[in-house]
Amino acid sequence: MSLVTSLIMRQMRVPIIILIMGYAISILGMVLAEGIDDQGNPWHMSFFDAFYFVSFTATTIGFGEIPYTLSNAQRTWALITIYLTVVAWFYSLGKIISLVQDPMFREALKENQFSQQLARIPDTFILICGFGETGHALAQALTERNIHTVIIEENDKIIQTLPLEDFPLVIPGFKGDARDPEKLIQAGLQDKKCAAVIAVTASDETNLKIAVTSKLLHPDICVVCRSELEEFESNMFSFGTDFVVNPFETFANIFAMAMHSPSLHLLYDWLTGVPDTDLTTPIYVKEGHWIICGFGRFGNDLYKQLLKSNVQVTIIDPSEEKREIFLNRPENKNNDFIIGTGFDAHTLTVAGVTKAVGLISGTDNDSNNLSIIMTARELNPDLFIVARHNKKSNEKLFEATQANIIMQPSEIIARKIRTLLVSPLMIAFLNKARNQDPSWANITISRIMGALGDSVPSIWTLHINEKEARALCQVLRLGRVIRVGNLLQNPRQRENQLEAVPLMLKRKQKLLLMPTNDIAIKSGDQILFCGTPGALRSMQWSQNDIHSLNYIMTYEDTHDAFIWRKVQQFIKRSDRRNRPRQKRHIMK
Amino acid sequence: MNREKVVFSFFMILALTLNFGFFTGDVDNPSHHNVYELFAVIVVNLIATVLKFGDRSQMGAMLLATSLVALVQLFSASIVWAYVVNIQGNVMTADTMSTIISLSGGAMIANFISVILLIIETSMMRH
């Protein structure tokens, strides 16, 4: 029992005792008061009658004078009863209702409800700190994959509206400041079921504090942090934060990927996107003269990537200080730095917008970015535009500008963390894919499109172990050979292929990209697949159901039940007896 | 002197004494057991139970439990009484009376434990 609950209970003592006393006095009085029965004899109510009479009188129901018409003495006492008990009821009810509505008590009830929801989570959960746009997108993606999440958020309104949102799983929400270690513990940080903490609040400082707290209080937990400033990033890594996600750096890497290999970028986009949305088309980033408006964290990261591909860059930024630093660096000698804001036609013309191939509007102010894009488009309609989009509420405006790439920090972080947590093998796959030649990505894209059609595939990892693939392990132990191609057969109709593509096979430390169908699998392998959700369900059948697997492997249906097995054996035996000897030999 | 403790102990001991008063006498003789006394026992027990609400200590939990046991016993006794006399309309027999008395005897043991616990708690306090 919490302190608040016991305090409330303590305060309920007086109203309840008043009620008991009121009833007791009234009942006793009714029993003692002399009445007359229907034959005119003196008569006293029994305790049963009196309790009945007082009960309906006190609650103002009033059935009347039961069982006999009351005498004047009884009526006098009935009058006292009415005022005594009705007033006692009003007083007690009012008091109890006001106690129940006490804000402290309600808070205690909510906390109680939260810990119950937490206890009801069957396996592991992920604690998300901060329920902004990123947290929301992550909670959606994780719950869709049947991973439980718990939210801690400072804003009361967000926690209150949480149950109204339509998530596939119940998400317990805890109201509290995540900087406070006590609150983090209450939200389940030290719970054995807590598998990971994701710190995605808007402030780097808060995220840092969460990461420190988590690593100290629950050292073997996986901690993922959002960070926008470099000094915080290195600080976070210094005490063992598992992943630090920087939206600008991540985006710059993706941008570089799009520039060097559009097909690889497309592959990345498909494999990390939200399943069941439409597939995107490739983006071709042109090489030539680029203009960057706003030289902050975003502009800087993109500039570094552009520098690598040896294109000419002009930077527009109002800060003199940044210009000094920029021009003093030897690697920047080919490039220009213009003082200005970038949303006036003059500065843009000086920067050479008419001859430029691309423009990056990367200030941290959405109105400025929109204005830059509009002005630049007017001066040069063929510009390739990269827009930085800061606030979700401006989404429609940015869509209307038809910028070629729109960078939204919260979406980028959500995508990165989703990939990290849901399919860790995907990161390894993408890293390996980067080192392949461009035609490899084209072949892979056409394979995925050929097998899956035109919506973003689901990604899953098949672990060949007892827990996730019981039937497979059973058959492998018998020494039989199962190939990757067998996994792709439909357990309902083995001639048909499932709509899935194996992307990578991991055997111990070795990674094999795009395993071919004839590779034999071993126990302990991990295989990364992409495919439709239906293919995933079918594949689970052949992994876990020995009969489905047998059907795929041996072209015959086996039966589990004793009688059926006997019948089958009998049929086989008689088959053998009827068959010519030689033929049997060949069959074997 | 703690006023809360006085009220608390008063009701608990009163519950025990009244219970004893109702319990004494021949088990099967209705004239030895007064219905008013049973009524008083129930009311005093109810109050004693409510007084234990919201006590977070281990002792408080034990006292609440014993009081609840006593209440269950006393309610059963009064229901038996009301059922036989008021619902079935029979006169009180020796059979029924002994049932009621044995139920109230159980309640008395529960009340007795309450008082013992109270004494233990008091003696453990250091001044």
JSON list of C-alpha atoms in Angstrom, two decimals, chain A residues 1-3 6 9-10 13 16-17 20-21 24 27-28 31-32 46-48, chain B residues 4 8 11 35-36 39 43 46-47 50-56 82 86-87:
[
{"chain": "A", "resi": 1, "resn": "MET", "atom": "CA", "xyz": [0.00, 0.00, 0.00]},
{"chain": "A", "resi": 2, "resn": "SER", "atom": "CA", "xyz": [1.47, 3.33, -0.98]},
{"chain": "A", "resi": 3, "resn": "LEU", "atom": "CA", "xyz": [1.80, 6.21, 1.45]},
{"chain": "A", "resi": 6, "resn": "SER", "atom": "CA", "xyz": [-2.92, 4.72, 3.40]},
{"chain": "A", "resi": 9, "resn": "MET", "atom": "CA", "xyz": [-7.75, 5.36, 4.10]},
{"chain": "A", "resi": 10, "resn": "ARG", "atom": "CA", "xyz": [-6.85, 7.02, 7.37]},
{"chain": "A", "resi": 13, "resn": "ARG", "atom": "CA", "xyz": [-12.04, 6.57, 9.14]},
{"chain": "A", "resi": 16, "resn": "ILE", "atom": "CA", "xyz": [-17.27, 5.77, 8.03]},
{"chain": "A", "resi": 17, "resn": "ILE", "atom": "CA", "xyz": [-17.43, 5.77, 11.83]},
{"chain": "A", "resi": 20, "resn": "ILE", "atom": "CA", "xyz": [-21.80, 3.39, 11.60]},
{"chain": "A", "resi": 21, "resn": "MET", "atom": "CA", "xyz": [-22.73, 5.40, 14.69]},
{"chain": "A", "resi": 24, "resn": "ALA", "atom": "CA", "xyz": [-26.35, 2.03, 15.30]},
{"chain": "A", "resi": 27, "resn": "ILE", "atom": "CA", "xyz": [-31.50, 0.95, 14.86]},
{"chain": "A", "resi": 28, "resn": "LEU", "atom": "CA", "xyz": [-31.24, 0.72, 18.62]},
{"chain": "A", "resi": 31, "resn": "VAL", "atom": "CA", "xyz": [-35.95, -1.45, 18.52]},
{"chain": "A", "resi": 32, "resn": "LEU", "atom": "CA", "xyz": [-36.56, 0.25, 21.88]},
{"chain": "A", "resi": 46, "resn": "SER", "atom": "CA", "xyz": [-36.83, -6.83, 15.99]},
{"chain": "A", "resi": 47, "resn": "PHE", "atom": "CA", "xyz": [-33.27, -5.86, 15.00]},
{"chain": "A", "resi": 48, "resn": "PHE", "atom": "CA", "xyz": [-34.00, -7.28, 11.57]},
{"chain": "B", "resi": 4, "resn": "GLU", "atom": "CA", "xyz": [-5.50, 8.06, 19.00]},
{"chain": "B", "resi": 8, "resn": "PHE", "atom": "CA", "xyz": [-8.08, 2.63, 19.51]},
{"chain": "B", "resi": 11, "resn": "PHE", "atom": "CA", "xyz": [-12.73, 0.09, 21.16]},
{"chain": "B", "resi": 35, "resn": "VAL", "atom": "CA", "xyz": [-29.67, -9.77, 21.49]},
{"chain": "B", "resi": 36, "resn": "TYR", "atom": "CA", "xyz": [-28.79, -6.16, 22.43]},
{"chain": "B", "resi": 39, "resn": "PHE", "atom": "CA", "xyz": [-25.84, -5.74, 18.41]},
{"chain": "B", "resi": 43, "resn": "VAL", "atom": "CA", "xyz": [-21.21, -2.07, 16.19]},
{"chain": "B", "resi": 46, "resn": "LEU", "atom": "CA", "xyz": [-17.16, -2.39, 13.08]},
{"chain": "B", "resi": 47, "resn": "ILE", "atom": "CA", "xyz": [-15.74, 0.77, 14.59]},
{"chain": "B", "resi": 50, "resn": "VAL", "atom": "CA", "xyz": [-12.50, 1.06, 10.63]},
{"chain": "B", "resi": 51, "resn": "LEU", "atom": "CA", "xyz": [-10.04, 2.54, 13.13]},
{"chain": "B", "resi": 52, "resn": "LYS", "atom": "CA", "xyz": [-7.37, 0.26, 11.71]},
{"chain": "B", "resi": 53, "resn": "PHE", "atom": "CA", "xyz": [-7.75, 1.59, 8.15]},
{"chain": "B", "resi": 54, "resn": "GLY", "atom": "CA", "xyz": [-4.60, 3.06, 6.69]},
{"chain": "B", "resi": 55, "resn": "ASP", "atom": "CA", "xyz": [-2.16, 1.70, 9.24]},
{"chain": "B", "resi": 56, "resn": "ARG", "atom": "CA", "xyz": [0.97, 0.80, 7.25]},
{"chain": "B", "resi": 82, "resn": "ALA", "atom": "CA", "xyz": [-32.21, -13.26, 11.41]},
{"chain": "B", "resi": 86, "resn": "ASN", "atom": "CA", "xyz": [-37.30, -13.39, 11.00]},
{"chain": "B", "resi": 87, "resn": "ILE", "atom": "CA", "xyz": [-37.21, -15.19, 7.69]}
]
